[in-house]
Amino acid sequence: MPRESESTATVEEMMYTSEFEGLSQYRVPYSRELEGTCLNILFDDSSKLMVSFPSRDTILFSENAGDFVMETCHTMKAEDTVYLIFVDRRNEHPRSGMILVIDMDNHLVTGTFMKQGLTSSYPGLVSREIKFGVIKDGDHPLPEARHSYTDDLVGKKIEWSYNPDFEIMHVYLSPSTYCWAMNSEMQKKMQDARIQQGLPLDDMKPIVEPCAYIKIRRNLYVFTFVEENQGSGTQAFFVINTDRLIDCGVFFGNNPQGNPEGYMVSAYGKWINERIAYEDILNI
């Protein structure tokens, strides 16, 4: 019998916060297309992951032939036959999480395995390991292709809208860095919100963060970063469709009050071609 994790919970119990509600306003419905599916995943570092989906919001998984664990999960359809899966094991010590990008057409997987609380001097910081792998399909030969790191997005900018009152520009600076930008109207909204929540004001200066870009297929990319320098330590993970300019993603970390937070989002984007002041500040 599988061991049911203590962190199995409803969406309301596990994820409901004001931020979750706000930034999830455009979130596409959770998908149940993987319900009843069982996947045997082999990663390039020789680790193994067996996963199945008994229901839309439940995952059963075993790592390296260990005991099966049942958890709450959420699945979003990023593109036809490509799925984003999020598991938040916040009652584990240290807290852990798992994000899978499942590419059913090509039998490929990108896995991100997260832990929070490993650094005593920075307890909110999320540490992560990104792995590439394949889905084993019976006796069929394993795919030779892999999802892989890319610089296709470097030098580009997309302004993302998560709800009618929140827009943010992502500036893809280099193969390993990015920063965000906001127009003056959005900056004022953010400052007003911080005042209402009793939080200190932010100077809204650009902060460069470490990031990674991964190519899933021709028009589909992962963009992921950790807010190491901003101070929260939160990880953000997005699957971007550059043709349709929509994304689906995950935030895993703490909210501004310092409480654990993990939720899925969607956003609509537009390319920004003009040079912005942030680029002059950063000398790029």
CSV table of N, CA, C and O in Angstrom, one decimal, residues 181-281:
chain,number,residue,atom,x,y,z
A,181,ALA,N,11.1,44.4,-14.8
A,181,ALA,CA,10.9,45.8,-14.9
A,181,ALA,C,9.4,46.1,-14.8
A,181,ALA,O,8.5,45.3,-15.2
A,182,MET,N,9.0,47.3,-14.2
A,182,MET,CA,7.6,47.7,-14.1
A,182,MET,C,7.5,49.2,-14.5
A,182,MET,O,8.4,50.0,-14.3
A,183,ASN,N,6.4,49.5,-15.2
A,183,ASN,CA,6.1,50.9,-15.5
A,183,ASN,C,5.8,51.6,-14.3
A,183,ASN,O,5.5,51.0,-13.2
A,184,SER,N,5.7,53.0,-14.4
A,184,SER,CA,5.5,53.8,-13.2
A,184,SER,C,4.1,53.5,-12.5
A,184,SER,O,4.0,53.5,-11.3
A,185,GLU,N,3.1,53.3,-13.3
A,185,GLU,CA,1.8,53.0,-12.8
A,185,GLU,C,1.8,51.7,-12.0
A,185,GLU,O,1.2,51.7,-10.9
A,186,MET,N,2.5,50.7,-12.5
A,186,MET,CA,2.5,49.4,-11.8
A,186,MET,C,3.4,49.6,-10.5
A,186,MET,O,3.0,49.0,-9.5
A,187,GLN,N,4.4,50.3,-10.6
A,187,GLN,CA,5.3,50.6,-9.4
A,187,GLN,C,4.4,51.2,-8.3
A,187,GLN,O,4.5,50.8,-7.1
A,188,LYS,N,3.6,52.2,-8.6
A,188,LYS,CA,2.8,52.8,-7.6
A,188,LYS,C,1.8,51.8,-7.0
A,188,LYS,O,1.6,51.8,-5.8
A,189,LYS,N,1.2,51.0,-7.8
A,189,LYS,CA,0.3,50.0,-7.3
A,189,LYS,C,1.0,49.0,-6.3
A,189,LYS,O,0.4,48.7,-5.3
A,190,MET,N,2.2,48.6,-6.6
A,190,MET,CA,2.9,47.7,-5.8
A,190,MET,C,3.3,48.4,-4.4
A,190,MET,O,3.2,47.8,-3.4
A,191,GLN,N,3.7,49.7,-4.5
A,191,GLN,CA,4.0,50.4,-3.3
A,191,GLN,C,2.7,50.6,-2.4
A,191,GLN,O,2.8,50.4,-1.2
A,192,ASP,N,1.6,50.9,-3.0
A,192,ASP,CA,0.4,51.0,-2.3
A,192,ASP,C,0.0,49.7,-1.6
A,192,ASP,O,-0.5,49.7,-0.5
A,193,ALA,N,0.2,48.6,-2.3
A,193,ALA,CA,-0.1,47.3,-1.8
A,193,ALA,C,0.8,47.0,-0.6
A,193,ALA,O,0.3,46.4,0.4
A,194,ARG,N,2.1,47.4,-0.6
A,194,ARG,CA,3.0,47.1,0.5
A,194,ARG,C,2.6,47.9,1.7
A,194,ARG,O,2.6,47.5,2.8
A,195,ILE,N,2.1,49.2,1.5
A,195,ILE,CA,1.7,50.0,2.6
A,195,ILE,C,0.5,49.4,3.2
A,195,ILE,O,0.4,49.3,4.5
A,196,GLN,N,-0.5,48.9,2.4
A,196,GLN,CA,-1.7,48.3,3.0
A,196,GLN,C,-1.4,47.1,3.8
A,196,GLN,O,-2.1,46.7,4.8
A,197,GLN,N,-0.3,46.3,3.4
A,197,GLN,CA,0.0,45.1,4.1
A,197,GLN,C,1.0,45.4,5.2
A,197,GLN,O,1.4,44.4,5.9
A,198,GLY,N,1.4,46.6,5.5
A,198,GLY,CA,2.3,47.0,6.5
A,198,GLY,C,3.7,46.6,6.3
A,198,GLY,O,4.5,46.4,7.2
A,199,LEU,N,4.1,46.5,5.0
A,199,LEU,CA,5.4,46.1,4.6
A,199,LEU,C,6.2,47.3,4.2
A,199,LEU,O,5.7,48.4,3.8
A,200,PRO,N,7.5,47.3,4.4
A,200,PRO,CA,8.4,48.4,4.0
A,200,PRO,C,8.3,48.7,2.5
A,200,PRO,O,8.1,47.8,1.7
A,201,LEU,N,8.5,49.9,2.2
A,201,LEU,CA,8.5,50.3,0.7
A,201,LEU,C,9.7,49.7,0.1
A,201,LEU,O,10.8,49.6,0.6
A,202,ASP,N,9.6,49.5,-1.2
A,202,ASP,CA,10.6,48.9,-2.1
A,202,ASP,C,11.1,50.0,-3.0
A,202,ASP,O,10.3,50.7,-3.6
A,203,ASP,N,12.4,50.1,-3.2
A,203,ASP,CA,12.9,51.2,-4.1
A,203,ASP,C,12.7,50.9,-5.6
A,203,ASP,O,13.0,51.7,-6.4
A,204,MET,N,12.3,49.6,-5.9
A,204,MET,CA,11.9,49.2,-7.2
A,204,MET,C,13.1,49.3,-8.2
A,204,MET,O,12.9,49.4,-9.4
A,205,LYS,N,14.3,49.3,-7.7
A,205,LYS,CA,15.4,49.3,-8.6
A,205,LYS,C,15.6,47.9,-9.2
A,205,LYS,O,15.2,46.9,-8.5
A,206,PRO,N,16.2,47.8,-10.4
A,206,PRO,CA,16.3,46.5,-11.0
A,206,PRO,C,17.3,45.6,-10.2
A,206,PRO,O,18.3,46.0,-9.7
A,207,ILE,N,16.9,44.3,-10.0
A,207,ILE,CA,17.7,43.3,-9.3
A,207,ILE,C,17.9,42.2,-10.3
A,207,ILE,O,17.0,41.6,-10.8
A,208,VAL,N,19.2,41.9,-10.6
A,208,VAL,CA,19.5,40.8,-11.5
A,208,VAL,C,19.5,39.5,-10.7
A,208,VAL,O,20.1,39.4,-9.6
A,209,GLU,N,18.8,38.5,-11.2
A,209,GLU,CA,18.7,37.2,-10.5
A,209,GLU,C,19.3,36.1,-11.4
A,209,GLU,O,19.2,36.2,-12.7
A,210,PRO,N,19.8,35.0,-10.8
A,210,PRO,CA,20.2,33.9,-11.6
A,210,PRO,C,19.0,33.2,-12.2
A,210,PRO,O,18.0,33.1,-11.5
A,211,CYS,N,19.2,32.6,-13.4
A,211,CYS,CA,18.0,32.0,-14.0
A,211,CYS,C,18.5,30.9,-15.0
A,211,CYS,O,19.7,30.7,-15.2
A,212,ALA,N,17.6,30.2,-15.6
A,212,ALA,CA,17.9,29.2,-16.6
A,212,ALA,C,16.8,29.2,-17.6
A,212,ALA,O,15.7,29.5,-17.3
A,213,TYR,N,17.2,28.9,-18.9
A,213,TYR,CA,16.3,28.8,-20.0
A,213,TYR,C,16.4,27.4,-20.6
A,213,TYR,O,17.6,26.9,-20.8
A,214,ILE,N,15.3,26.7,-20.8
A,214,ILE,CA,15.3,25.3,-21.3
A,214,ILE,C,14.4,25.3,-22.5
A,214,ILE,O,13.3,25.7,-22.5
A,215,LYS,N,14.9,24.6,-23.6
A,215,LYS,CA,14.0,24.5,-24.8
A,215,LYS,C,13.3,23.1,-24.7
A,215,LYS,O,13.9,22.1,-24.6
A,216,ILE,N,12.0,23.2,-24.7
A,216,ILE,CA,11.1,22.0,-24.7
A,216,ILE,C,10.9,21.5,-26.1
A,216,ILE,O,11.0,20.3,-26.5
A,217,ARG,N,10.5,22.4,-27.0
A,217,ARG,CA,10.3,22.2,-28.4
A,217,ARG,C,10.4,23.5,-29.1
A,217,ARG,O,10.7,24.5,-28.5
A,218,ARG,N,10.1,23.6,-30.4
A,218,ARG,CA,10.4,24.8,-31.2
A,218,ARG,C,9.8,26.0,-30.6
A,218,ARG,O,10.5,27.1,-30.5
A,219,ASN,N,8.6,26.0,-30.1
A,219,ASN,CA,7.9,27.2,-29.7
A,219,ASN,C,7.7,27.2,-28.2
A,219,ASN,O,6.9,28.0,-27.6
A,220,LEU,N,8.3,26.3,-27.4
A,220,LEU,CA,8.0,26.1,-26.0
A,220,LEU,C,9.3,26.1,-25.2
A,220,LEU,O,10.2,25.3,-25.5
A,221,TYR,N,9.3,27.0,-24.2
A,221,TYR,CA,10.5,27.2,-23.4
A,221,TYR,C,10.2,27.2,-21.9
A,221,TYR,O,9.1,27.7,-21.5
A,222,VAL,N,11.1,26.7,-21.1
A,222,VAL,CA,11.1,26.9,-19.7
A,222,VAL,C,12.0,28.1,-19.3
A,222,VAL,O,13.1,28.2,-19.8
A,223,PHE,N,11.4,29.0,-18.5
A,223,PHE,CA,12.2,30.1,-17.9
A,223,PHE,C,12.0,30.0,-16.4
A,223,PHE,O,10.9,29.9,-15.9
A,224,THR,N,13.1,29.8,-15.7
A,224,THR,CA,13.0,29.6,-14.2
A,224,THR,C,14.1,30.4,-13.5
A,224,THR,O,15.2,30.5,-14.0
A,225,PHE,N,13.8,31.0,-12.4
A,225,PHE,CA,14.7,31.7,-11.6
A,225,PHE,C,14.5,31.6,-10.1
A,225,PHE,O,13.4,31.1,-9.7
A,226,VAL,N,15.5,31.9,-9.3
A,226,VAL,CA,15.3,32.0,-7.8
A,226,VAL,C,15.6,33.4,-7.4
A,226,VAL,O,16.6,34.0,-7.8
A,227,GLU,N,14.7,33.9,-6.6
A,227,GLU,CA,14.9,35.3,-6.1
A,227,GLU,C,15.9,35.4,-5.0
A,227,GLU,O,15.6,35.8,-3.8
A,228,GLU,N,17.2,35.0,-5.3
A,228,GLU,CA,18.3,35.0,-4.3
A,228,GLU,C,18.6,36.4,-3.8
A,228,GLU,O,18.8,36.7,-2.6
A,229,ASN,N,18.7,37.3,-4.8
A,229,ASN,CA,19.2,38.7,-4.4
A,229,ASN,C,18.0,39.6,-4.0
A,229,ASN,O,18.2,40.6,-3.3
A,230,GLN,N,16.8,39.3,-4.4
A,230,GLN,CA,15.6,40.1,-4.0
A,230,GLN,C,15.3,39.9,-2.5
A,230,GLN,O,14.7,40.7,-1.9
A,231,GLY,N,15.7,38.7,-2.0
A,231,GLY,CA,15.5,38.5,-0.5
A,231,GLY,C,14.5,37.5,-0.1
A,231,GLY,O,14.5,37.1,1.0
A,232,SER,N,13.7,37.1,-1.1
A,232,SER,CA,12.6,36.1,-0.7
A,232,SER,C,13.1,34.7,-0.8
A,232,SER,O,12.7,33.8,0.0
A,233,GLY,N,14.0,34.4,-1.7
A,233,GLY,CA,14.5,33.0,-1.9
A,233,GLY,C,13.5,32.2,-2.7
A,233,GLY,O,13.8,31.0,-2.9
A,234,THR,N,12.4,32.7,-3.2
A,234,THR,CA,11.4,32.0,-3.9
A,234,THR,C,11.9,31.5,-5.3
A,234,THR,O,12.6,32.3,-6.0
A,235,GLN,N,11.4,30.4,-5.7
A,235,GLN,CA,11.7,29.9,-7.1
A,235,GLN,C,10.4,30.2,-7.9
A,235,GLN,O,9.3,29.9,-7.5
A,236,ALA,N,10.6,30.7,-9.1
A,236,ALA,CA,9.6,30.8,-10.1
A,236,ALA,C,9.9,29.9,-11.3
A,236,ALA,O,11.1,29.8,-11.7
A,237,PHE,N,8.9,29.3,-11.9
A,237,PHE,CA,9.1,28.4,-13.0
A,237,PHE,C,8.0,28.6,-14.0
A,237,PHE,O,6.8,28.4,-13.6
A,238,PHE,N,8.3,28.9,-15.2
A,238,PHE,CA,7.3,29.1,-16.2
A,238,PHE,C,7.6,28.3,-17.5
A,238,PHE,O,8.8,28.1,-17.9
A,239,VAL,N,6.5,27.8,-18.1
A,239,VAL,CA,6.6,27.2,-19.4
A,239,VAL,C,6.0,28.2,-20.4
A,239,VAL,O,4.8,28.5,-20.3
A,240,ILE,N,6.8,28.8,-21.3
A,240,ILE,CA,6.4,29.9,-22.2
A,240,ILE,C,6.1,29.4,-23.6
A,240,ILE,O,7.0,28.7,-24.2
A,241,ASN,N,4.9,29.7,-24.1
A,241,ASN,CA,4.7,29.4,-25.6
A,241,ASN,C,5.0,30.7,-26.3
A,241,ASN,O,4.2,31.7,-26.1
A,242,THR,N,6.0,30.8,-27.1
A,242,THR,CA,6.4,32.0,-27.7
A,242,THR,C,5.7,32.4,-29.0
A,242,THR,O,5.8,33.5,-29.5
A,243,ASP,N,4.9,31.4,-29.5
A,243,ASP,CA,4.0,31.7,-30.6
A,243,ASP,C,2.7,32.4,-30.1
A,243,ASP,O,2.3,33.4,-30.6
A,244,ARG,N,2.1,31.8,-29.1
A,244,ARG,CA,0.8,32.3,-28.6
A,244,ARG,C,1.0,33.3,-27.5
A,244,ARG,O,0.1,34.0,-27.1
A,245,LEU,N,2.2,33.5,-27.0
A,245,LEU,CA,2.6,34.4,-25.9
A,245,LEU,C,1.7,34.2,-24.7
A,245,LEU,O,1.0,35.1,-24.2
A,246,ILE,N,1.6,33.0,-24.2
A,246,ILE,CA,1.0,32.6,-23.0
A,246,ILE,C,2.0,31.8,-22.2
A,246,ILE,O,2.9,31.2,-22.7
A,247,ASP,N,1.8,31.8,-20.9
A,247,ASP,CA,2.6,30.9,-20.1
A,247,ASP,C,1.8,30.2,-19.0
A,247,ASP,O,0.7,30.7,-18.7
A,248,CYS,N,2.3,29.2,-18.4
A,248,CYS,CA,1.8,28.6,-17.2
A,248,CYS,C,3.0,28.4,-16.3
A,248,CYS,O,4.1,28.1,-16.8
A,249,GLY,N,2.8,28.5,-15.0
A,249,GLY,CA,4.0,28.4,-14.1
A,249,GLY,C,3.7,28.1,-12.7
A,249,GLY,O,2.5,27.9,-12.3
A,250,VAL,N,4.7,28.2,-11.9
A,250,VAL,CA,4.7,27.8,-10.5
A,250,VAL,C,5.5,28.8,-9.7
A,250,VAL,O,6.6,29.1,-10.1
A,251,PHE,N,5.0,29.2,-8.5
A,251,PHE,CA,5.8,29.9,-7.5
A,251,PHE,C,5.9,29.0,-6.3
A,251,PHE,O,4.9,28.4,-5.8
A,252,PHE,N,7.1,28.8,-5.8
A,252,PHE,CA,7.4,27.9,-4.7
A,252,PHE,C,8.3,28.7,-3.8
A,252,PHE,O,9.5,28.9,-4.1
A,253,GLY,N,7.9,29.0,-2.6
A,253,GLY,CA,8.7,29.7,-1.6
A,253,GLY,C,7.9,30.3,-0.5
A,253,GLY,O,7.0,29.6,0.1
A,254,ASN,N,8.1,31.5,-0.1
A,254,ASN,CA,7.4,32.2,1.0
A,254,ASN,C,6.7,33.4,0.4
A,254,ASN,O,7.2,34.1,-0.5
A,255,ASN,N,5.6,33.8,1.0
A,255,ASN,CA,4.9,35.1,0.7
A,255,ASN,C,5.6,36.2,1.4
A,255,ASN,O,6.5,36.0,2.2
A,256,PRO,N,5.2,37.5,1.2
A,256,PRO,CA,5.9,38.6,1.9
A,256,PRO,C,5.9,38.6,3.4
A,256,PRO,O,6.7,39.2,4.1
A,257,GLN,N,4.9,37.8,3.9
A,257,GLN,CA,4.8,37.7,5.4
A,257,GLN,C,5.7,36.6,5.9
A,257,GLN,O,5.8,36.4,7.1
A,258,GLY,N,6.4,35.9,5.0
A,258,GLY,CA,7.3,34.9,5.4
A,258,GLY,C,6.7,33.5,5.6
A,258,GLY,O,7.3,32.6,6.1
A,259,ASN,N,5.4,33.3,5.2
A,259,ASN,CA,4.7,32.0,5.3
A,259,ASN,C,4.9,31.2,4.0
A,259,ASN,O,5.0,31.8,2.9
A,260,PRO,N,5.0,29.9,4.2
A,260,PRO,CA,5.1,29.0,3.0
A,260,PRO,C,4.0,29.3,2.0
A,260,PRO,O,2.8,29.4,2.3
A,261,GLU,N,4.4,29.3,0.7
A,261,GLU,CA,3.4,29.6,-0.4
A,261,GLU,C,3.8,28.8,-1.6
A,261,GLU,O,5.0,28.8,-2.0
A,262,GLY,N,2.9,28.1,-2.2
A,262,GLY,CA,3.1,27.4,-3.5
A,262,GLY,C,1.9,27.4,-4.3
A,262,GLY,O,0.8,27.0,-3.8
A,263,TYR,N,1.9,27.9,-5.5
A,263,TYR,CA,0.7,27.9,-6.3
A,263,TYR,C,1.1,28.0,-7.8
A,263,TYR,O,2.2,28.3,-8.2
A,264,MET,N,0.1,27.7,-8.7
A,264,MET,CA,0.3,27.8,-10.1
A,264,MET,C,-0.4,29.0,-10.7
A,264,MET,O,-1.4,29.5,-10.2
A,265,VAL,N,0.1,29.5,-11.8
A,265,VAL,CA,-0.4,30.7,-12.4
A,265,VAL,C,-0.4,30.5,-14.0
A,265,VAL,O,0.2,29.6,-14.5
A,266,SER,N,-1.1,31.5,-14.6
A,266,SER,CA,-1.0,31.6,-16.0
A,266,SER,C,-0.9,33.1,-16.3
A,266,SER,O,-1.3,33.9,-15.5
A,267,ALA,N,-0.3,33.5,-17.5
A,267,ALA,CA,-0.2,34.9,-17.8
A,267,ALA,C,-0.3,35.0,-19.3
A,267,ALA,O,0.0,34.1,-20.1
A,268,TYR,N,-0.6,36.2,-19.8
A,268,TYR,CA,-0.6,36.6,-21.2
A,268,TYR,C,0.5,37.6,-21.4
A,268,TYR,O,0.6,38.6,-20.7
A,269,GLY,N,1.2,37.5,-22.5
A,269,GLY,CA,2.4,38.4,-22.7
A,269,GLY,C,2.3,39.1,-24.0
A,269,GLY,O,1.5,38.9,-24.9
A,270,LYS,N,3.2,40.1,-24.1
A,270,LYS,CA,3.5,40.8,-25.4
A,270,LYS,C,4.9,41.1,-25.5
A,270,LYS,O,5.6,41.4,-24.5
A,271,TRP,N,5.5,41.0,-26.7
A,271,TRP,CA,6.9,41.3,-26.9
A,271,TRP,C,7.1,42.8,-26.7
A,271,TRP,O,6.3,43.6,-27.1
A,272,ILE,N,8.2,43.2,-26.1
A,272,ILE,CA,8.6,44.6,-25.9
A,272,ILE,C,9.9,44.8,-26.8
A,272,ILE,O,10.9,44.2,-26.5
A,273,ASN,N,9.8,45.7,-27.8
A,273,ASN,CA,10.9,45.9,-28.7
A,273,ASN,C,11.7,47.1,-28.3
A,273,ASN,O,12.9,47.2,-28.6
A,274,GLU,N,11.0,48.1,-27.7
A,274,GLU,CA,11.8,49.4,-27.5
A,274,GLU,C,12.7,49.2,-26.3
A,274,GLU,O,12.5,48.4,-25.4
A,275,ARG,N,13.8,50.0,-26.3
A,275,ARG,CA,14.7,50.0,-25.2
A,275,ARG,C,14.1,50.6,-24.0
A,275,ARG,O,13.3,51.5,-24.1
A,276,ILE,N,14.4,50.1,-22.8
A,276,ILE,CA,13.8,50.6,-21.6
A,276,ILE,C,14.8,51.1,-20.6
A,276,ILE,O,16.0,50.8,-20.8
A,277,ALA,N,14.4,52.0,-19.7
A,277,ALA,CA,15.4,52.6,-18.8
A,277,ALA,C,16.2,51.6,-18.0
A,277,ALA,O,17.4,51.9,-17.7
A,278,TYR,N,15.6,50.5,-17.7
A,278,TYR,CA,16.4,49.5,-16.9
A,278,TYR,C,17.6,49.1,-17.6
A,278,TYR,O,18.6,48.8,-17.0
A,279,GLU,N,17.5,49.0,-19.0
A,279,GLU,CA,18.7,48.5,-19.7
A,279,GLU,C,19.8,49.5,-19.7
A,279,GLU,O,21.0,49.2,-19.7
A,280,ASP,N,19.5,50.8,-19.6
A,280,ASP,CA,20.5,51.8,-19.5
A,280,ASP,C,21.1,51.8,-18.1
A,280,ASP,O,22.4,51.9,-17.9
A,281,ILE,N,20.3,51.5,-17.0
A,281,ILE,CA,20.8,51.4,-15.7
A,281,ILE,C,21.8,50.2,-15.6
A,281,ILE,O,22.9,50.3,-15.0
